[in-house]
Coordinates of C-alpha atoms and ligand atoms in Angstrom, one line a residue:
M1 CA -9.0 -2.4 16.5
S2 CA -5.9 -4.2 17.4
S3 CA -8.4 -5.3 20.8
F4 CA -11.4 -6.0 18.5
L5 CA -9.2 -7.7 16.4
A6 CA -7.1 -10.2 18.7
S7 CA -10.0 -11.1 21.0
E8 CA -11.5 -12.4 17.1
L9 CA -8.8 -14.5 17.1
K10 CA -8.2 -14.9 20.7
A11 CA -12.0 -16.6 20.7
L12 CA -11.1 -18.4 17.9
G13 CA -8.2 -20.3 19.2
V14 CA -5.1 -18.1 18.1
E15 CA -2.5 -17.3 21.1
I16 CA -1.6 -14.4 20.3
E17 CA 1.0 -11.5 21.4
L18 CA -0.2 -7.2 21.4
R19 CA 3.8 -6.0 21.1
Y20 CA 3.5 -2.3 22.2
L21 CA 7.0 -0.7 20.0
G22 CA 6.9 2.4 22.0
K23 CA 6.4 6.6 21.1
Q24 CA 6.0 7.3 16.6
E25 CA 8.9 9.2 16.0
G26 CA 9.0 12.8 17.1
T27 CA 5.5 12.7 19.6
E28 CA 4.0 11.4 22.0
V29 CA 1.8 9.3 20.4
D30 CA 1.6 5.6 21.5
L31 CA 2.0 3.5 18.2
P32 CA -0.8 0.6 17.6
P33 CA 0.5 -2.3 19.2
I34 CA 1.4 -5.5 16.4
I35 CA -0.5 -8.2 17.0
L36 CA 1.2 -11.1 16.7
G37 CA -0.8 -14.8 16.5
K38 CA 0.1 -18.3 15.8
F39 CA -2.9 -21.4 15.2
G40 CA -0.8 -24.8 15.2
N41 CA 2.0 -25.6 16.0
D42 CA 2.6 -29.3 13.9
P43 CA 5.9 -30.3 12.0
E44 CA 4.5 -31.7 9.3
K45 CA 2.5 -28.8 7.9
R46 CA 3.7 -25.9 6.5
T47 CA 4.1 -22.2 7.9
I48 CA 1.9 -19.4 6.2
L49 CA 3.0 -16.2 6.7
V50 CA 0.0 -14.2 6.8
Y51 CA 0.4 -10.2 6.8
G52 CA -2.8 -7.3 6.4
H53 CA -3.3 -4.1 8.2
Y54 CA -6.3 -2.6 10.3
D55 CA -5.7 1.3 9.8
V56 CA -7.2 2.7 7.1
Q57 CA -6.5 5.9 5.2
P58 CA -8.2 9.0 7.0
A59 CA -12.2 10.0 6.1
L60 CA -15.0 12.2 6.6
V61 CA -18.4 13.0 6.0
E62 CA -17.8 16.6 3.7
D63 CA -15.0 14.8 1.5
G64 CA -17.8 13.4 -0.2
W65 CA -19.8 10.5 1.0
D66 CA -23.0 9.3 1.1
T67 CA -23.0 7.6 4.0
E68 CA -20.9 7.4 7.2
P69 CA -17.6 6.2 6.1
F70 CA -17.1 4.6 9.6
K71 CA -20.1 3.3 9.7
L72 CA -20.1 -0.4 7.4
I73 CA -23.3 -0.5 5.4
E74 CA -23.9 -3.3 3.9
K75 CA -26.1 -2.2 0.5
D76 CA -26.3 -3.1 -3.6
D77 CA -24.4 -6.9 -3.1
K78 CA -21.8 -4.1 -1.7
L79 CA -19.3 -3.5 1.3
I80 CA -19.2 0.1 1.7
G81 CA -17.3 1.9 3.9
R82 CA -13.5 3.2 4.9
G83 CA -10.9 0.6 4.9
S84 CA -14.2 -2.2 3.8
T85 CA -11.1 -3.4 0.9
D86 CA -7.7 -1.3 2.3
D87 CA -7.7 -3.6 4.3
K88 CA -9.5 -4.7 6.9
G89 CA -12.3 -6.7 4.7
P90 CA -9.4 -9.2 4.1
V91 CA -8.0 -8.9 7.7
I92 CA -11.4 -9.9 8.8
G93 CA -11.6 -12.5 6.1
W94 CA -8.5 -14.3 7.5
V95 CA -10.8 -14.8 10.3
N96 CA -13.9 -15.8 8.3
V97 CA -10.8 -18.5 7.0
L98 CA -10.5 -19.8 10.4
E99 CA -13.8 -19.6 11.4
A100 CA -15.1 -22.1 8.7
H101 CA -12.4 -24.4 9.7
K102 CA -13.8 -24.9 13.1
K103 CA -17.4 -24.4 12.0
A104 CA -17.4 -27.3 9.7
G105 CA -15.4 -29.5 11.9
I106 CA -12.4 -29.3 8.4
E107 CA -8.4 -29.6 9.7
F108 CA -6.6 -27.0 9.2
P109 CA -4.0 -27.7 6.5
V110 CA -2.2 -25.1 7.5
N111 CA 0.5 -23.4 10.2
L112 CA -0.5 -19.9 10.6
V113 CA 1.3 -17.6 11.9
M114 CA -0.2 -13.7 11.9
C115 CA 1.2 -10.5 11.7
F116 CA -1.6 -7.9 12.0
E117 CA -0.4 -4.1 12.6
G118 CA -1.8 -0.3 12.7
M119 CA 0.6 1.6 10.6
E120 CA 1.2 0.3 6.7
E121 CA -0.9 3.6 5.3
Y122 CA 1.7 5.5 7.2
G123 CA 4.7 3.5 6.7
S124 CA 4.8 0.2 9.0
D125 CA 6.3 2.6 11.8
G126 CA 8.2 -0.1 13.8
L127 CA 7.5 -3.0 12.2
E128 CA 10.8 -3.4 10.5
D129 CA 12.6 -3.7 13.4
L130 CA 10.6 -6.1 15.0
V131 CA 10.9 -8.4 12.0
K132 CA 14.6 -8.4 12.3
A133 CA 14.1 -8.9 15.9
E134 CA 12.2 -12.1 15.3
K135 CA 13.1 -13.3 11.8
D136 CA 14.7 -16.2 13.7
K137 CA 12.6 -16.6 16.7
Y138 CA 8.0 -15.9 16.4
F139 CA 9.2 -16.0 12.4
K140 CA 11.7 -19.3 12.6
D141 CA 9.3 -21.6 11.1
V142 CA 7.5 -19.8 8.0
D143 CA 7.9 -21.9 5.4
A144 CA 5.8 -18.8 3.4
T145 CA 4.1 -15.5 3.2
C146 CA 0.7 -14.1 2.0
I147 CA -0.2 -11.1 2.3
C148 CA -3.9 -10.3 1.1
D149 CA -3.7 -6.4 1.3
N150 CA -4.2 -5.1 -2.8
Y151 CA -7.4 -5.2 -5.5
W152 CA -7.8 -7.0 -8.7
L153 CA -6.5 -4.8 -11.5
G154 CA -10.3 -4.5 -13.2
T155 CA -13.2 -5.6 -12.0
T156 CA -13.4 -9.1 -13.6
H157 CA -10.3 -11.0 -13.5
P158 CA -8.6 -12.2 -10.7
V159 CA -5.4 -11.4 -10.6
L160 CA -1.5 -12.5 -8.5
T161 CA 0.4 -9.6 -7.8
Y162 CA 4.9 -9.7 -8.0
G163 CA 5.9 -6.9 -7.0
V164 CA 4.8 -3.4 -5.3
R165 CA 6.5 0.2 -6.0
G166 CA 8.0 1.4 -2.6
C167 CA 6.8 5.0 -1.1
S168 CA 9.0 8.2 -0.2
Y169 CA 6.8 10.8 1.4
Y170 CA 8.5 14.6 1.7
S171 CA 6.2 17.7 3.3
I172 CA 8.3 21.1 1.9
T173 CA 7.5 23.5 4.9
V174 CA 7.0 27.4 4.3
S175 CA 7.0 29.9 6.9
G176 CA 7.7 33.6 7.0
P177 CA 6.1 36.2 9.3
S178 CA 4.8 34.7 12.9
A179 CA 0.8 34.4 11.6
D180 CA -1.6 34.7 9.1
L181 CA -2.3 38.0 7.7
H182 CA -4.4 40.5 5.8
S183 CA -3.2 40.5 2.6
G184 CA -5.3 43.1 1.7
I185 CA -2.4 45.6 4.3
F186 CA 0.0 43.4 4.0
G187 CA -0.1 41.6 0.0
G188 CA 2.9 43.8 -1.8
M189 CA 4.8 44.5 0.9
V190 CA 5.7 40.8 2.7
S191 CA 7.2 37.4 0.7
E192 CA 4.3 34.8 0.9
P193 CA 4.7 31.4 2.1
L194 CA 2.0 29.8 -0.2
I195 CA 3.4 31.8 -3.5
D196 CA 7.1 30.8 -3.0
L197 CA 5.6 26.9 -2.0
T198 CA 3.2 26.7 -5.0
H199 CA 6.4 27.5 -7.4
I200 CA 8.3 25.1 -5.7
L201 CA 5.7 22.5 -5.9
S202 CA 5.5 23.5 -9.6
K203 CA 9.2 22.6 -10.6
L204 CA 9.2 19.5 -9.0
V205 CA 6.6 17.0 -11.7
S206 CA 5.3 18.1 -15.3
P207 CA 1.7 17.7 -15.5
Q208 CA 2.4 14.5 -17.7
G209 CA 3.9 13.7 -15.3
E210 CA 6.9 13.4 -15.6
I211 CA 9.4 14.2 -12.8
L212 CA 11.2 17.2 -13.0
I213 CA 14.1 16.4 -10.6
P214 CA 17.7 15.5 -12.4
G215 CA 18.9 12.4 -11.7
V216 CA 15.7 10.5 -10.4
M217 CA 15.0 8.5 -13.7
D218 CA 19.0 7.3 -14.5
L219 CA 17.9 5.4 -11.6
V220 CA 15.2 3.3 -12.6
A221 CA 16.6 -0.4 -14.2
P222 CA 16.5 -0.4 -18.0
L223 CA 12.9 -2.0 -19.7
T224 CA 14.6 -5.6 -21.1
D225 CA 12.3 -6.8 -24.4
D226 CA 11.0 -10.0 -21.8
E227 CA 9.7 -7.6 -19.2
A228 CA 8.2 -5.9 -22.0
K229 CA 6.2 -9.2 -23.4
L230 CA 4.6 -9.2 -19.9
Y231 CA 2.4 -6.5 -20.6
D232 CA 0.7 -7.8 -23.5
S233 CA -1.4 -10.8 -21.9
I234 CA -2.5 -8.9 -19.1
K235 CA -6.2 -7.9 -19.3
Y236 CA -7.1 -4.0 -18.6
S237 CA -8.6 -1.4 -21.1
M238 CA -8.4 2.1 -21.2
Q239 CA -12.5 1.6 -20.3
D240 CA -10.7 -0.4 -17.4
L241 CA -9.6 2.8 -15.9
F242 CA -12.2 5.7 -16.9
D243 CA -14.0 3.9 -15.2
A244 CA -12.2 3.1 -11.5
T245 CA -11.5 7.0 -12.5
G246 CA -14.7 8.0 -13.4
S247 CA -12.7 10.0 -15.7
Q248 CA -11.4 10.1 -18.8
T249 CA -7.8 11.9 -17.8
N250 CA -6.0 8.9 -19.0
L251 CA -1.5 10.6 -19.5
H252 CA -1.1 7.6 -22.0
D253 CA -3.9 6.8 -25.1
D254 CA -2.7 2.6 -24.3
V255 CA -2.2 1.0 -21.4
K256 CA 0.8 -0.7 -22.0
P257 CA 2.4 2.7 -21.5
S258 CA -0.5 3.0 -19.3
L259 CA 0.4 0.1 -16.9
M260 CA 4.0 0.6 -17.3
A261 CA 3.7 4.1 -15.8
R262 CA 1.7 2.5 -12.7
W263 CA 4.0 -1.1 -12.2
R264 CA 7.7 -0.2 -13.6
Y265 CA 8.6 3.9 -13.2
P266 CA 8.5 5.9 -10.1
T267 CA 6.0 9.2 -10.1
L268 CA 5.2 11.8 -8.3
S269 CA 1.8 13.1 -6.4
L270 CA 1.4 16.2 -5.1
H271 CA -1.2 16.1 -2.0
G272 CA -1.8 18.8 -0.4
V273 CA -0.9 22.1 1.2
E274 CA -1.2 22.0 5.2
G275 CA -2.1 25.2 7.1
A276 CA -3.0 26.6 3.2
F277 CA -7.1 28.5 2.9
S278 CA -8.2 25.6 2.1
A279 CA -12.4 25.6 3.1
A280 CA -15.3 27.6 0.9
G281 CA -15.4 30.9 0.6
A282 CA -13.3 33.9 -0.6
K283 CA -11.7 35.0 3.4
T284 CA -8.6 37.5 2.1
V285 CA -5.8 35.6 3.8
I286 CA -1.8 35.6 3.6
P287 CA -0.9 31.7 5.6
A288 CA 2.1 32.4 7.7
K289 CA 3.0 29.2 7.6
V290 CA 2.5 26.3 4.9
S291 CA 3.9 23.0 4.7
G292 CA 3.1 21.4 1.3
K293 CA 3.6 17.6 0.8
F294 CA 3.6 15.3 -1.8
S295 CA 5.1 11.8 -2.4
I296 CA 7.6 9.4 -5.3
R297 CA 6.8 5.7 -5.9
T298 CA 10.0 4.0 -6.4
V299 CA 10.8 1.4 -8.2
P300 CA 13.9 -1.7 -9.3
N301 CA 16.2 -0.2 -8.6
M302 CA 15.7 3.2 -7.1
T303 CA 16.8 2.8 -3.3
P304 CA 15.3 5.4 -0.7
R305 CA 18.8 8.0 0.5
E306 CA 20.2 8.5 -3.5
L307 CA 16.4 9.4 -4.7
D308 CA 16.6 11.6 -1.0
A309 CA 20.0 13.3 -1.3
L310 CA 18.9 14.2 -5.6
V311 CA 15.3 15.6 -3.5
F312 CA 17.4 17.4 -1.5
K313 CA 19.1 19.4 -3.6
Y314 CA 16.9 20.4 -5.9
I315 CA 15.2 21.8 -3.4
N316 CA 17.5 23.6 -2.3
D317 CA 18.9 24.5 -5.6
E318 CA 14.9 26.3 -6.4
W319 CA 14.4 27.7 -3.3
A320 CA 18.0 29.7 -3.3
K321 CA 17.0 30.3 -6.6
L322 CA 13.8 32.1 -5.4
N323 CA 15.4 34.8 -2.9
S324 CA 13.1 34.4 -0.7
K325 CA 13.3 36.1 3.5
N326 CA 10.7 33.4 4.4
K327 CA 12.6 30.1 5.9
M328 CA 12.2 26.9 3.3
E329 CA 12.9 23.1 5.0
V330 CA 12.0 19.9 3.6
K331 CA 11.3 16.6 5.4
L332 CA 10.8 13.0 4.5
L333 CA 8.3 12.0 6.7
H334 CA 8.1 7.5 6.3
D335 CA 9.2 5.6 3.1
G336 CA 9.2 2.2 2.0
M337 CA 11.0 -0.1 -0.2
W338 CA 9.5 -1.7 -3.9
W339 CA 9.9 -5.4 -4.0
V340 CA 9.5 -7.7 -7.0
S341 CA 9.2 -11.6 -6.1
D342 CA 9.6 -14.5 -8.1
P343 CA 6.2 -16.3 -9.1
S344 CA 7.2 -18.9 -10.6
H345 CA 7.5 -20.2 -6.6
W346 CA 5.2 -23.0 -5.4
N347 CA 3.8 -20.6 -3.0
Y348 CA 2.6 -18.6 -6.7
E349 CA 1.1 -22.3 -8.0
A350 CA -1.1 -23.4 -4.9
A351 CA -2.8 -19.4 -5.3
K352 CA -3.0 -19.9 -8.8
K353 CA -4.8 -22.9 -8.7
A354 CA -7.1 -21.7 -5.4
T355 CA -8.0 -18.5 -7.4
K356 CA -8.5 -21.0 -10.5
S357 CA -10.6 -23.4 -8.5
V358 CA -13.2 -20.3 -6.8
W359 CA -13.2 -18.3 -9.6
G360 CA -13.0 -20.8 -12.9
V361 CA -10.0 -19.0 -14.5
D362 CA -6.2 -18.5 -14.7
P363 CA -5.6 -15.8 -12.5
D364 CA -3.2 -13.3 -14.5
Y365 CA -0.2 -11.9 -12.6
T366 CA 1.1 -8.3 -12.3
R367 CA 2.4 -6.4 -10.5
E368 CA 1.2 -3.0 -8.4
G369 CA 1.7 0.6 -8.6
G370 CA 0.9 1.1 -4.0
S371 CA 3.2 0.3 -1.5
I372 CA 3.3 -2.9 1.0
P373 CA 5.6 -1.3 2.7
I374 CA 6.8 -4.6 4.9
T375 CA 6.9 -6.3 2.0
L376 CA 10.6 -6.7 0.9
T377 CA 11.3 -6.8 4.6
F378 CA 9.7 -10.0 4.9
E379 CA 10.7 -11.7 1.6
E380 CA 14.7 -11.0 2.4
E381 CA 15.1 -11.3 6.6
L382 CA 12.8 -14.7 6.9
K383 CA 14.3 -15.1 3.2
R384 CA 11.1 -17.3 1.8
N385 CA 8.7 -16.0 -0.9
V386 CA 6.2 -13.6 -0.3
I387 CA 2.5 -13.4 -2.4
L388 CA 0.1 -10.7 -2.9
L389 CA -2.9 -12.7 -3.7
P390 CA -5.6 -9.4 -3.4
M391 CA -9.4 -9.7 -2.5
G392 CA -11.7 -6.9 -3.7
R393 CA -11.5 -5.0 -7.8
G394 CA -9.8 -2.6 -9.4
D395 CA -12.7 -0.1 -9.0
D396 CA -13.2 -0.5 -4.8
G397 CA -11.5 3.3 -4.5
A398 CA -9.4 2.5 -1.9
H399 CA -8.7 5.3 -0.3
S400 CA -11.1 7.6 -1.9
I401 CA -15.1 8.3 -1.2
N402 CA -17.6 5.4 -0.7
E403 CA -14.9 2.9 -0.6
K404 CA -16.5 -1.0 -1.0
L405 CA -15.9 -4.7 -1.3
D406 CA -17.7 -6.4 -3.5
M407 CA -19.9 -9.2 -1.6
S408 CA -19.3 -11.7 -4.2
N409 CA -15.5 -10.7 -3.7
Y410 CA -15.7 -11.6 0.1
I411 CA -16.7 -14.5 -0.1
N412 CA -14.6 -16.1 -2.5
G413 CA -11.7 -14.1 -1.6
I414 CA -12.3 -16.3 1.8
K415 CA -12.7 -19.1 -0.3
T416 CA -9.3 -18.3 -1.9
L417 CA -8.1 -17.8 0.8
S418 CA -9.1 -21.5 2.6
A419 CA -8.0 -22.8 -0.5
Y420 CA -4.9 -21.6 -1.0
L421 CA -4.2 -23.3 2.0
H422 CA -5.7 -26.1 1.6
Y423 CA -3.7 -25.8 -1.8
I424 CA -0.8 -25.1 -0.3
S425 CA -0.2 -28.0 1.9
V426 CA -0.4 -30.1 -1.0
E427 CA 2.4 -28.2 -3.5
P428 CA 5.1 -30.0 -4.2
A429 CA 8.3 -27.2 -3.7
T430 CA 10.2 -25.8 -5.9
S431 CA 13.8 -24.9 -6.6
T432 CA 13.1 -21.3 -5.3
Ligands
LIG1 N1 -3.8 -1.5 0.3 C1 -2.7 -0.8 -0.6 C2 -1.7 -1.0 -1.4 C3 -1.8 -0.7 -2.3 C4 -2.0 0.2 -3.1 C5 -1.8 -2.7 -3.5 C6 -2.7 0.0 -4.4 C7 -1.9 -2.2 -4.3 C8 -2.1 -0.9 -5.4 C9 -1.7 -0.3 1.1 O1 -2.4 0.0 2.0 C10 -0.8 1.2 0.9 O2 -2.4 2.4 0.8 N2 -0.6 1.5 1.2 C11 0.8 2.8 1.0 C12 1.3 2.7 1.6 C13 2.2 4.2 1.5 C14 1.7 5.4 2.4 C15 4.2 4.0 2.3 C16 0.2 3.5 0.3 O3 0.5 3.2 -1.5 O4 -0.3 4.6 -0.4
LIG2 ZN1 -4.0 1.7 1.7

């Protein structure tokens, strides 16, 4: 993917540098390179940093896809395939923006600095160090940043996004016997890792979604009246949620608490158990070593280290209560910070005008429940405003099966990104 993307950009005249960051921590696997690019260096123009990621979540036909996930299909006015909306489609959108200007012979309105990575879906390993090292070098002229890696809330109304949650991802590994055992022979004679693990996992979160780890909710910034009012005008309905999830399994009855749970409160999700018997059939086995995976989405004012301390202490305390002779190890796999920005900045004004000119309506201003770990680093290190300007819709199925990007969102998305850069070139500066 990195070679492909680099060659597409080079062909359009972008000066490319591939930055190799060594091995992934604790492994012998090379990290995928960061693609840095520059297009234009006119001191009279603003310089905009665009960021995206060319890595994707895993996908197998067996997960339930109707088509081969890594083959791009065009059907019913949709582009279907892993990464169509998250985030290969939007990244190619930036390529198309350059291509369109070139073909139409239109002067490019800004200088572009590009940063495309291949580890976003694993906490952006290595990128934070690179941004810190390059803030006064490669990124020194950046006036504002634009990230196209999120979605509208629903399916009809465009949005601009000024916040994401962070994500701290953990594993709990329980091991006992030296190999998987016959449950008829050894069941009742040995302590079973999966029984211990499920016991611990059940103590993390209630079925109503309440985090059961003491102290976590105390780290959350209190809700102010002004903030509460922001939710009143958001165009989102419970039906949007039902449609996007294909179910009516909502934890809250109304839109406002649902959106607050997604945007401004932490949540804990259980993702899976590695090493457990998970295939079809009825194998009578005692798995010898199992790892439960869970993550906590973080919000202002939680800090990853404070959260880790609460998580580790609680799990160790709960483990001690089991009096098990198995071994337990809890690990942080990766983490990324939350980010909340200032949507009154000229960066947002330009995006608002661009959205209106393409879609004919004013966008809603939203925060998001998902995470883009490098966002806060860009804003803090470069000391420049960041906007999330999405391309896809809320029902695109990011991380799910049959991920898609509607053709109209793709084409109008390219127009929106282009128009945004043109509005950027004329938008008066705001004080922030
Ligand atoms: N595009 C998403 C971020 C996103 C998700 C924005 C939902 C808005 C709504 C991004 O590619 C992503 O999925 N990030 C991971 C990061 C994590 C592994 C640190 C995520 O949120 O799970
Ligand atoms: Zn993703």
